[in-house]
Tab-separated table of C-alpha atoms in Angstrom:
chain	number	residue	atom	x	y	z
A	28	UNK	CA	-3.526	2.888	-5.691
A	29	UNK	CA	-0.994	3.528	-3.175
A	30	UNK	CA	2.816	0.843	-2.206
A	31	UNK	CA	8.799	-1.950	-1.074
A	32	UNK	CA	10.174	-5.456	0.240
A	33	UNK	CA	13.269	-7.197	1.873
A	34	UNK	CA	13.696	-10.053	4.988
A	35	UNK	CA	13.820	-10.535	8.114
A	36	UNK	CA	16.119	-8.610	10.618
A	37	UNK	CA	16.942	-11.903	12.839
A	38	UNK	CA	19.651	-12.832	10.001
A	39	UNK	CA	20.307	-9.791	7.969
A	40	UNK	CA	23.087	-11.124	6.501
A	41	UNK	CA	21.952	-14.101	5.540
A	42	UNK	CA	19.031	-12.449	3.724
A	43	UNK	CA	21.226	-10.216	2.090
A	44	UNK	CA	23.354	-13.263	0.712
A	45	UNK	CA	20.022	-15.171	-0.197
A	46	UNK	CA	18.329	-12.088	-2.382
A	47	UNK	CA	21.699	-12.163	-4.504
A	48	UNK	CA	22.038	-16.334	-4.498
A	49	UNK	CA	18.278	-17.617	-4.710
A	50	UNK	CA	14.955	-16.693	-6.593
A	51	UNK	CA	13.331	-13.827	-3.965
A	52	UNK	CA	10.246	-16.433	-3.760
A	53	UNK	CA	12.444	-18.376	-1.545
A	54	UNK	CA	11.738	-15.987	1.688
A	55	UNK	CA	8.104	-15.982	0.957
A	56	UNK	CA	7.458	-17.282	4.697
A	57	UNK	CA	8.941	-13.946	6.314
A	58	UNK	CA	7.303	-10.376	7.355
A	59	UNK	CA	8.033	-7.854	4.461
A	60	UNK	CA	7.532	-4.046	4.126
A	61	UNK	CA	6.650	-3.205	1.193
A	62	UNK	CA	6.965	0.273	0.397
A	63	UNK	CA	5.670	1.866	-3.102
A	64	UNK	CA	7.852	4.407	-4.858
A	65	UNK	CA	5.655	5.982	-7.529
A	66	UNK	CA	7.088	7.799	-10.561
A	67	UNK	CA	5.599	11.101	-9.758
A	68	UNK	CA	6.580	11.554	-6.491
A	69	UNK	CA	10.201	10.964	-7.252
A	70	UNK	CA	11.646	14.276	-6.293
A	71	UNK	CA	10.037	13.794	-2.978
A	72	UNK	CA	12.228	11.233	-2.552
A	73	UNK	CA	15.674	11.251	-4.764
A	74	UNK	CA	17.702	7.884	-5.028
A	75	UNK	CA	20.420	8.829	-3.267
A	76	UNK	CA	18.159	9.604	0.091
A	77	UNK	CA	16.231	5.921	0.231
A	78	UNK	CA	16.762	4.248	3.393
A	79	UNK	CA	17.308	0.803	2.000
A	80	UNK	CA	17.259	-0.591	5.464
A	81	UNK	CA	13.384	0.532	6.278
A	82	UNK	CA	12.273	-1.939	3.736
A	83	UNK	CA	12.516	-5.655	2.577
A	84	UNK	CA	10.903	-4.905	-0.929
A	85	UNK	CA	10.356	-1.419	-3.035
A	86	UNK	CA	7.709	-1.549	-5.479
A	87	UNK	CA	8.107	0.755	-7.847
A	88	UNK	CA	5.804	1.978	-10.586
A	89	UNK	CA	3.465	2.540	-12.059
A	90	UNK	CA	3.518	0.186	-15.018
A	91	UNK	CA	0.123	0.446	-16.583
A	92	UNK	CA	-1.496	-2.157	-18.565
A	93	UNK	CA	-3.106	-1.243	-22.653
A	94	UNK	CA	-6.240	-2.323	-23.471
A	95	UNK	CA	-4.217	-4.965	-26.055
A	96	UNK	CA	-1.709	-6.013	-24.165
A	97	UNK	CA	1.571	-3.480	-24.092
A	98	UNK	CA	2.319	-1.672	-21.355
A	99	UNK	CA	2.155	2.170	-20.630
A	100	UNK	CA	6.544	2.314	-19.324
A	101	UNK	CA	6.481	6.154	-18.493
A	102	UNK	CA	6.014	5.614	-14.766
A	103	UNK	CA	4.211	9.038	-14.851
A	104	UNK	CA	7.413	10.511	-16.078
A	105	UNK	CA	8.247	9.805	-19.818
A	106	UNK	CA	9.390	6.974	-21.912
A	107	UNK	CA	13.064	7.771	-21.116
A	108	UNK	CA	13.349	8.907	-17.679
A	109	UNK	CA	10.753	6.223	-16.514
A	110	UNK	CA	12.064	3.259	-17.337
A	111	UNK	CA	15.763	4.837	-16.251
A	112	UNK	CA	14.177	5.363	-12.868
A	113	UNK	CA	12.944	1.910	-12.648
A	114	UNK	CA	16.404	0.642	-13.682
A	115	UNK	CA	18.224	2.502	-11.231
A	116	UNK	CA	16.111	1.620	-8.612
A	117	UNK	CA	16.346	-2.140	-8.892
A	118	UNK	CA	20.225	-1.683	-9.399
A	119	UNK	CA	20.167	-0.058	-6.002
A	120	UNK	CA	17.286	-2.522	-4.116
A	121	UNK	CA	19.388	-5.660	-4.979
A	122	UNK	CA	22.480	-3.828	-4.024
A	123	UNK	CA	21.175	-3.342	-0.652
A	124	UNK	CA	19.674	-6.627	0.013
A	125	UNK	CA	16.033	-5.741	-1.049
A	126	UNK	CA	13.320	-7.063	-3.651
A	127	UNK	CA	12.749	-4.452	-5.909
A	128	UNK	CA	9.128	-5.686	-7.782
A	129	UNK	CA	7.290	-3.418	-10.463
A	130	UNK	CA	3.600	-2.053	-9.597
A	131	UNK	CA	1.694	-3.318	-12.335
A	132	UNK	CA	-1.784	-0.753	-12.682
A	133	UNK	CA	-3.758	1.072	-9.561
A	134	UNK	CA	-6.327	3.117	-9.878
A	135	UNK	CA	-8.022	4.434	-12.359
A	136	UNK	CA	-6.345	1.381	-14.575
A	137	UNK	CA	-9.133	-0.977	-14.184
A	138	UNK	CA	-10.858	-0.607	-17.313
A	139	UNK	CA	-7.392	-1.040	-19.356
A	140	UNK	CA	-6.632	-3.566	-17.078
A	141	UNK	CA	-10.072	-6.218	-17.835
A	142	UNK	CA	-9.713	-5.594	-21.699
A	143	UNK	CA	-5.837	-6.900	-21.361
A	144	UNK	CA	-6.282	-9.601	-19.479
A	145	UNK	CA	-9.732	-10.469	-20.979
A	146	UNK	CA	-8.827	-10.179	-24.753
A	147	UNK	CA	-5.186	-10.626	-24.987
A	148	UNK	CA	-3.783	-12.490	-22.131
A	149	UNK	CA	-0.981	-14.313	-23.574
A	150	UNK	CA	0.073	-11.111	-24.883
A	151	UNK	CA	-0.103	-9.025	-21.717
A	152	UNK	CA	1.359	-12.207	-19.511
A	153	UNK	CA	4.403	-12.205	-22.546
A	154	UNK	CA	4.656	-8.199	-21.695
A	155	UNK	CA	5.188	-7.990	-18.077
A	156	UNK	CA	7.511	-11.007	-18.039
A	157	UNK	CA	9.734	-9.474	-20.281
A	158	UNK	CA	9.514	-6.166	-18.628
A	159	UNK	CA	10.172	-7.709	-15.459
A	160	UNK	CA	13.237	-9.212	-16.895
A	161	UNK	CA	14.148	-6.292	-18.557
A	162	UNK	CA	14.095	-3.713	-16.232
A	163	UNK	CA	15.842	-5.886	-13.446
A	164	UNK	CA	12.889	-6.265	-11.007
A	165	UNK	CA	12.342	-9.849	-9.417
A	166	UNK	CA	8.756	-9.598	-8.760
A	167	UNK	CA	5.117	-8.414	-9.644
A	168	UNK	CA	3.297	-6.223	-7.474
A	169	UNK	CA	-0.397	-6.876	-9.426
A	170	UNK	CA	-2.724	-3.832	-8.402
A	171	UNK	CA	-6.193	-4.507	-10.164
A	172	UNK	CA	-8.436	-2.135	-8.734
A	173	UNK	CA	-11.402	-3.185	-7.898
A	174	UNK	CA	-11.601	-6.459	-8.784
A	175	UNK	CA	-15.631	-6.645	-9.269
A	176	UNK	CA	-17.717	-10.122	-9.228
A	177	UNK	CA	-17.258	-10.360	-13.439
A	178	UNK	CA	-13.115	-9.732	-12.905
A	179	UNK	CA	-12.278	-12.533	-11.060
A	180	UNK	CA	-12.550	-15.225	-13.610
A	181	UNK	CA	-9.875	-12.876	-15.483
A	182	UNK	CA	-8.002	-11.653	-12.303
A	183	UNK	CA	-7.323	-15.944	-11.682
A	184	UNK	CA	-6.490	-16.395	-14.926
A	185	UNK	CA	-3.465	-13.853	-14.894
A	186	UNK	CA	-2.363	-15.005	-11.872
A	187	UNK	CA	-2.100	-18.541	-12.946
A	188	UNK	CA	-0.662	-17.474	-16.075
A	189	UNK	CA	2.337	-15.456	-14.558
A	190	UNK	CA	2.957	-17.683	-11.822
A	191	UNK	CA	3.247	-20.924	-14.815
A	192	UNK	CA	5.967	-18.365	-16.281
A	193	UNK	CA	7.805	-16.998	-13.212
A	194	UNK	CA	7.326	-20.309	-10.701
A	195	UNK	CA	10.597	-18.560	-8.625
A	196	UNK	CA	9.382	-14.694	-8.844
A	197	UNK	CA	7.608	-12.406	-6.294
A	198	UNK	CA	3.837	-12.272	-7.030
A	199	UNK	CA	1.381	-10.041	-4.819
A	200	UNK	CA	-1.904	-7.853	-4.993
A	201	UNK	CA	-2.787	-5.250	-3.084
A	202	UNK	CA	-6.745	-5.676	-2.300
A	203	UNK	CA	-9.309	-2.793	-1.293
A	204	UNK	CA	-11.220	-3.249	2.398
A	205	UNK	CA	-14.093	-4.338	3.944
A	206	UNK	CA	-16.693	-2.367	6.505
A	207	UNK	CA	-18.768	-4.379	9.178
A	208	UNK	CA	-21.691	-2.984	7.402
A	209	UNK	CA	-20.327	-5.392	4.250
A	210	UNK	CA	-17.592	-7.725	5.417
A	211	UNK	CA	-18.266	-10.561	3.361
A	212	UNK	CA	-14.603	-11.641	1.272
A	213	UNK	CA	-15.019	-14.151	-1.058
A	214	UNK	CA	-13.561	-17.196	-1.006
A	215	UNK	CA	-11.797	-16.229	-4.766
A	216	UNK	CA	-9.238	-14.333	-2.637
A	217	UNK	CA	-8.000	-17.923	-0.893
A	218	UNK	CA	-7.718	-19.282	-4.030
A	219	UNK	CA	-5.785	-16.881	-5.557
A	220	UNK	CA	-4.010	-16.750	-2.792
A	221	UNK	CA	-2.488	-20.358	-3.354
A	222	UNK	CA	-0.679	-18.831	-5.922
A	223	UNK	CA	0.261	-15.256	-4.978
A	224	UNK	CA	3.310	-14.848	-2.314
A	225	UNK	CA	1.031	-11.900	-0.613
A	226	UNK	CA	-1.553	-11.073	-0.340
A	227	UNK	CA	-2.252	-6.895	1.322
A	228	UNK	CA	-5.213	-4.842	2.578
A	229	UNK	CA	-4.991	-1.188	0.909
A	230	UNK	CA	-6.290	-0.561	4.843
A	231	UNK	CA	-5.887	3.260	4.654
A	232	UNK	CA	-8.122	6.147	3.068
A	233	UNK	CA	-11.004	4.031	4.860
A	234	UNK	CA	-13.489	7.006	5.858
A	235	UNK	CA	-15.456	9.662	4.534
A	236	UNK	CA	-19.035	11.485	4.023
A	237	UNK	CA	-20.830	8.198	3.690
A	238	UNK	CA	-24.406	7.716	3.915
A	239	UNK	CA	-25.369	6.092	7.589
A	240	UNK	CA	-21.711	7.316	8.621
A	241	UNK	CA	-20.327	9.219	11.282
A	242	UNK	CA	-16.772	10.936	10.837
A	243	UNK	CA	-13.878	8.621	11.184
A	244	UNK	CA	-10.092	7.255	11.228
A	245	UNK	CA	-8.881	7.449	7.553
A	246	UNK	CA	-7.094	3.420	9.384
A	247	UNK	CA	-8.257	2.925	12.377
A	248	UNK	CA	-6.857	-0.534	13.638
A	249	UNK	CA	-9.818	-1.239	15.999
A	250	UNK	CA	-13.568	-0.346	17.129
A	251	UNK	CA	-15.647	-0.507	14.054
A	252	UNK	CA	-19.253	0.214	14.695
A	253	UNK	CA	-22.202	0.128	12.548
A	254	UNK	CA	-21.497	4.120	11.797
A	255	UNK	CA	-17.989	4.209	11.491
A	256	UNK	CA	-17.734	0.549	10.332
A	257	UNK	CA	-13.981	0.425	9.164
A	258	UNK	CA	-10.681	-0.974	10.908
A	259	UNK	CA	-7.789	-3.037	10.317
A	260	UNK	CA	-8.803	-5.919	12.581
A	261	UNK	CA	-11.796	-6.487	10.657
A	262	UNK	CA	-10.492	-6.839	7.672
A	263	UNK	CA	-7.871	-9.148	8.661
A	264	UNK	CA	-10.575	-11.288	10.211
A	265	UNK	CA	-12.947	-10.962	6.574
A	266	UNK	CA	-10.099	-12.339	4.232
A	267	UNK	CA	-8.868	-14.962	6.869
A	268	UNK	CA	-12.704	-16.405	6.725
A	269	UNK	CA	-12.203	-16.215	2.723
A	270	UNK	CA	-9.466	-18.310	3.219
A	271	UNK	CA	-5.848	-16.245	2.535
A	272	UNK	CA	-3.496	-17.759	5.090
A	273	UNK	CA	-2.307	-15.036	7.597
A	274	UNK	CA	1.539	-15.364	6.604
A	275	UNK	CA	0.261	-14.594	3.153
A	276	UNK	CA	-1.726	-12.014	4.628
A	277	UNK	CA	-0.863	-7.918	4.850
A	278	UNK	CA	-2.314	-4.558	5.696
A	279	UNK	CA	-1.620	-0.935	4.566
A	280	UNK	CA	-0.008	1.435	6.232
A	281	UNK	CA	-1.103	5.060	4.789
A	282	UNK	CA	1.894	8.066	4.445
A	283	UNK	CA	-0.978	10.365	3.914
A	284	UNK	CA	-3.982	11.458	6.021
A	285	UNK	CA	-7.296	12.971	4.942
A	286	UNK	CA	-8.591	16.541	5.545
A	287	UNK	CA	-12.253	17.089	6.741
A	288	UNK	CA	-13.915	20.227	6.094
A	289	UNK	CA	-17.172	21.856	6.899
A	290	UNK	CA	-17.451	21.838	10.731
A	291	UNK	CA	-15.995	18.321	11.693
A	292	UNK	CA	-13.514	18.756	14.063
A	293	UNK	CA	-12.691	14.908	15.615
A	294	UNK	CA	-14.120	10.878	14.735
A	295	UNK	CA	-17.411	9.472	16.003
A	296	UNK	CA	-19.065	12.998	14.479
A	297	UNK	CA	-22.185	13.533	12.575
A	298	UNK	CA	-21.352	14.004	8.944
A	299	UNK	CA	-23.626	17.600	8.459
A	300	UNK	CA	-21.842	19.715	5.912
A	301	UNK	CA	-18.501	17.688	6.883
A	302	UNK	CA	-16.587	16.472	3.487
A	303	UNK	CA	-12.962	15.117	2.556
A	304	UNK	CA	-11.464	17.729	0.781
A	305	UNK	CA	-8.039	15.933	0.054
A	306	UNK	CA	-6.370	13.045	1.312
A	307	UNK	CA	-3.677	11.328	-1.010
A	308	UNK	CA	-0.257	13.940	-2.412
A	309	UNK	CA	-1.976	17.026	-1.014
A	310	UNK	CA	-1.952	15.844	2.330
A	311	UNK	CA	1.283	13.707	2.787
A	312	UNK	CA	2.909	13.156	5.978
A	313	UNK	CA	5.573	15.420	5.448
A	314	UNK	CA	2.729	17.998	4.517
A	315	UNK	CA	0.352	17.619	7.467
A	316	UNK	CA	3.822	17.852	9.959
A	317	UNK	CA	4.849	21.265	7.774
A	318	UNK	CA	1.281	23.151	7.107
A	319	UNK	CA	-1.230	21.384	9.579
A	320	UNK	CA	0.675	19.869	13.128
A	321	UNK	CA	0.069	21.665	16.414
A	322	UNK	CA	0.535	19.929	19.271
A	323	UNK	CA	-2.574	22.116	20.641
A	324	UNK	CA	-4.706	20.193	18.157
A	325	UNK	CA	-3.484	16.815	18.496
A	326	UNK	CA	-5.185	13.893	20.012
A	327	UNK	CA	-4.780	10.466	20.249
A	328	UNK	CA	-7.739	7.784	19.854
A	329	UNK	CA	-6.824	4.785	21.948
A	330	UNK	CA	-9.371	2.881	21.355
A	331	UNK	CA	-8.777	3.104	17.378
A	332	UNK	CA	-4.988	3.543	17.838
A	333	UNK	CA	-5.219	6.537	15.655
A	334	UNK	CA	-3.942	10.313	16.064
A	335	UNK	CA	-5.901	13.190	14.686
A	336	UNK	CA	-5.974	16.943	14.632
A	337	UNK	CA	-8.692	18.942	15.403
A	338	UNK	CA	-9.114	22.454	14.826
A	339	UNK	CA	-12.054	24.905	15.608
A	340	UNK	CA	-11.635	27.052	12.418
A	341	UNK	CA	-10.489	26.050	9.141
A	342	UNK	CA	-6.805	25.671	9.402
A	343	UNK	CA	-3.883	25.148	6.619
A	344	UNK	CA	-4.000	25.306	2.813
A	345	UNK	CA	-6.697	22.574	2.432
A	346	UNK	CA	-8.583	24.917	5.340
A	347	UNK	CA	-9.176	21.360	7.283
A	348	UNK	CA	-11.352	21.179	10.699
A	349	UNK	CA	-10.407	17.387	11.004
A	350	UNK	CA	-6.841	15.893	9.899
A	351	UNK	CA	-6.949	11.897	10.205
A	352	UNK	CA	-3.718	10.490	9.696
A	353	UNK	CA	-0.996	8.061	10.973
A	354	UNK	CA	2.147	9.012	13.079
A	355	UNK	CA	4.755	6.799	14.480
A	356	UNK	CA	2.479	5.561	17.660
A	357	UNK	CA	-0.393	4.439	15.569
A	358	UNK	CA	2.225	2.533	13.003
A	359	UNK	CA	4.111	0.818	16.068
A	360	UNK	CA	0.806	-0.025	17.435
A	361	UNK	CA	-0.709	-1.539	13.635
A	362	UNK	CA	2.823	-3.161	13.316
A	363	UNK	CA	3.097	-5.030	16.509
A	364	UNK	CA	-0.747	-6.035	16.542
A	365	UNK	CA	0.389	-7.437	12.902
A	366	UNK	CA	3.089	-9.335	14.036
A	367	UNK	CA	1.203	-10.906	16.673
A	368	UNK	CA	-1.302	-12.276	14.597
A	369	UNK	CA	1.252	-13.829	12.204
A	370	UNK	CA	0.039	-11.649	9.460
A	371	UNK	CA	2.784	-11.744	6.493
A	372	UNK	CA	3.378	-8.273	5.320
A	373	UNK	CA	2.680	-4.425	5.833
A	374	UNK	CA	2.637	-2.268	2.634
A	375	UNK	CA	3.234	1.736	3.232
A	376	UNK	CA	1.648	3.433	0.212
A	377	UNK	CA	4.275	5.788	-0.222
A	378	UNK	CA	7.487	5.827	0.734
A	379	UNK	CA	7.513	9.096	-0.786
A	380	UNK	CA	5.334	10.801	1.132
A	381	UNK	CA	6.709	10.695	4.427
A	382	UNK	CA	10.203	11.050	3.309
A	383	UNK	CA	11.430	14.365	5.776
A	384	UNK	CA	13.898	15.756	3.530
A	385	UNK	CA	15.108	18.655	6.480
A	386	UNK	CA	15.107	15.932	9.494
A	387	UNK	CA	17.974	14.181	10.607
A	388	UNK	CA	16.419	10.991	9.960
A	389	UNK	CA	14.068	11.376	6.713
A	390	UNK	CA	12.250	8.070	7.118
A	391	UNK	CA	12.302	7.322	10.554
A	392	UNK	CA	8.526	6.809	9.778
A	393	UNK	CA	9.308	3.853	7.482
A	394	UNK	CA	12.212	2.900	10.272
A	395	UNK	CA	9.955	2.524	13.253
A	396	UNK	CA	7.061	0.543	10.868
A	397	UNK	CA	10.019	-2.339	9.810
A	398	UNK	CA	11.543	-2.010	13.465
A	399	UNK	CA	8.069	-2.786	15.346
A	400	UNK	CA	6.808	-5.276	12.579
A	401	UNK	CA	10.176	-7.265	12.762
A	402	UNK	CA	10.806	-7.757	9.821
């Protein structure tokens, strides 16, 4: 998976007070970002360099459920370091105003994931509440992924579960998308969404060699078709139909892009040869502005609200034809068109990866996404 929190900007300083004073729950009807921090991309992103003010929440992880129950507390680092990381961090969130929650699985973790919550539920709910506690973090960030037809019964009853225990803690799950060609949500999302503070559309990473596809925007926010059938705006209109309220409501914001190779050299393509050859940590942000950005290459889909590179021979270490990715236009323009439909949250999956170390302003990425959402 891919994912940090805080409130909003028209009374900072009342938020700030409120985080300390109250349960976090208690500003569940604001816009968050929600920007992950994942264990292995730490020294992409040291402590000391977080921009605490991009974000109303860090999620931080990940945590990964056992097939009995325990929890997996090495945060892709080791038993020591991790959870010290995931201390610090929440020290530092709550000392600047924001929610620091734990990332509870992602992918790959789906399998562990069904057997925990399946077999020994009590056990796993007893585990992450303790861990929560623990470890300082005032919220659950609960990435099952995917949650098929046969999870759901388990998927409810984990929600329910934690949310008997922790009635005043931050609960959300991050959800995978929808195409036009299959758009159908069901209504199991607006029911767990009665319980869940949000609710957030993993809405990046959405294209690739598909059968019956055409190249395409790895998050385009608008102008699905039947052969490049992804984009924000549909998705948002899927899970609204399945009932999730729209303040409960969030889409993804991606710090990564995706690299085409084999002839593909723009969207609305024919596939041929074309392939991704790497999308998520190979291509970060702050990788595709180093080894891939000319301004020769760049374009800008307005119709999509989506910037791309395009290159007539292989170009960079991945040897890409096609870079899809987001910049700050596209976010402003996913951000605002969020805010105007009331949605409740935008997750960036990771902070990490567009943190610009040699800039003057490292996550002026992050910045402009919290800035334009209004959060």
């Amino acid at each position: 998976m891919r994912k940090a929190i805080r409130v909003a900007l028209t009374a900072s300083l009342v938020v700030t007070t409120l985080a300390a004073a109250v349960p976090a729950r208690a500003a569940s009807t604001q816009r968050w970002v929600m920007g992950y921090y994942v264990g292995y991309q730490r020294d992409l992103m040291p402590a000391n360099e977080i921009d605490w003010d991009a974000m109303t929440h860090i999620v931080v992880g990940p945590v990964n459920p056992n097939s009995d129950g325990t929890l997996d507390t090495s945060f892709d680092i080791n038993d020591t370091a991790g959870p010290k990381m995931a201390k610090d961090l929440a020290k530092r969130a709550k000392a600047h105003g924001v929610v620091p929650m734990l990332m509870i699985g992602g992918a790959g973790e789906h399998d562990q994931f069904r057997a925990a919550a399946q077999d020994h539920l009590a056990t796993l709910i007893d585990n992450l509440v303790s861990t929560m506690r623990d470890f300082g973090f005032r919220g659950l960030d609960l990435d099952w992924e995917p949650i098929n037809p046969s999870d759901q019964k388990y998927v409810k009853q984990l929600v329910d579960g934690l949310r008997d225990r922790l009635p005043n803690a931050v609960l959300t799950m991050p959800v995978m998308w929808v195409t036009k060609t299959f758009p159908h949500v069901p209504s199991f999302y607006g029911t767990i969404a009665r319980k869940l503070d949000r609710i957030s559309i993993m809405s990046y990473g959405m294209a690739g060699p598909w059968d019956g596809w055409k190249t395409w925007h790895s998050s385009a926010l608008t102008d699905a078709t039947a052969k490049m059938p992804s984009a924000v705006d549909l998705n948002v209109t899927s899970f609204r139909k399945a009932g999730v309220p729209k303040a409960k409501l969030g889409v993804g914001i991606g710090f990564y892009g995706t690299c085409w190779t084999g002839g593909a050299t723009g969207p609305r393509q024919a596939i041929g040869n074309s392939t991704v050859s790497a999308d998520d940590n190979a291509m970060s942000y702050v990788k595709i502005m180093a080894n891939y950005y000319r301004s020769s290459a760049y374009h800008y889909d307005t119709k999509a609200q989506a910037p791309y590179l395009g290159f007539s021979s292989p170009h960079g270490p991945q040897h890409c034809t096609y870079v899809s990715y987001e910049n700050a236009r596209s976010i402003q323009a996913k951000a605002k068109w969020a805010r105007a439909q009331g949605l409740g949250s935008l997750i960036v999956w990771t902070v990490n990866q567009g943190h610009e170390l040699a800039q003057p302003n490292p996550d002026a990425l992050l910045a402009k996404a919290k800035q334009a959402f209004g959060a």
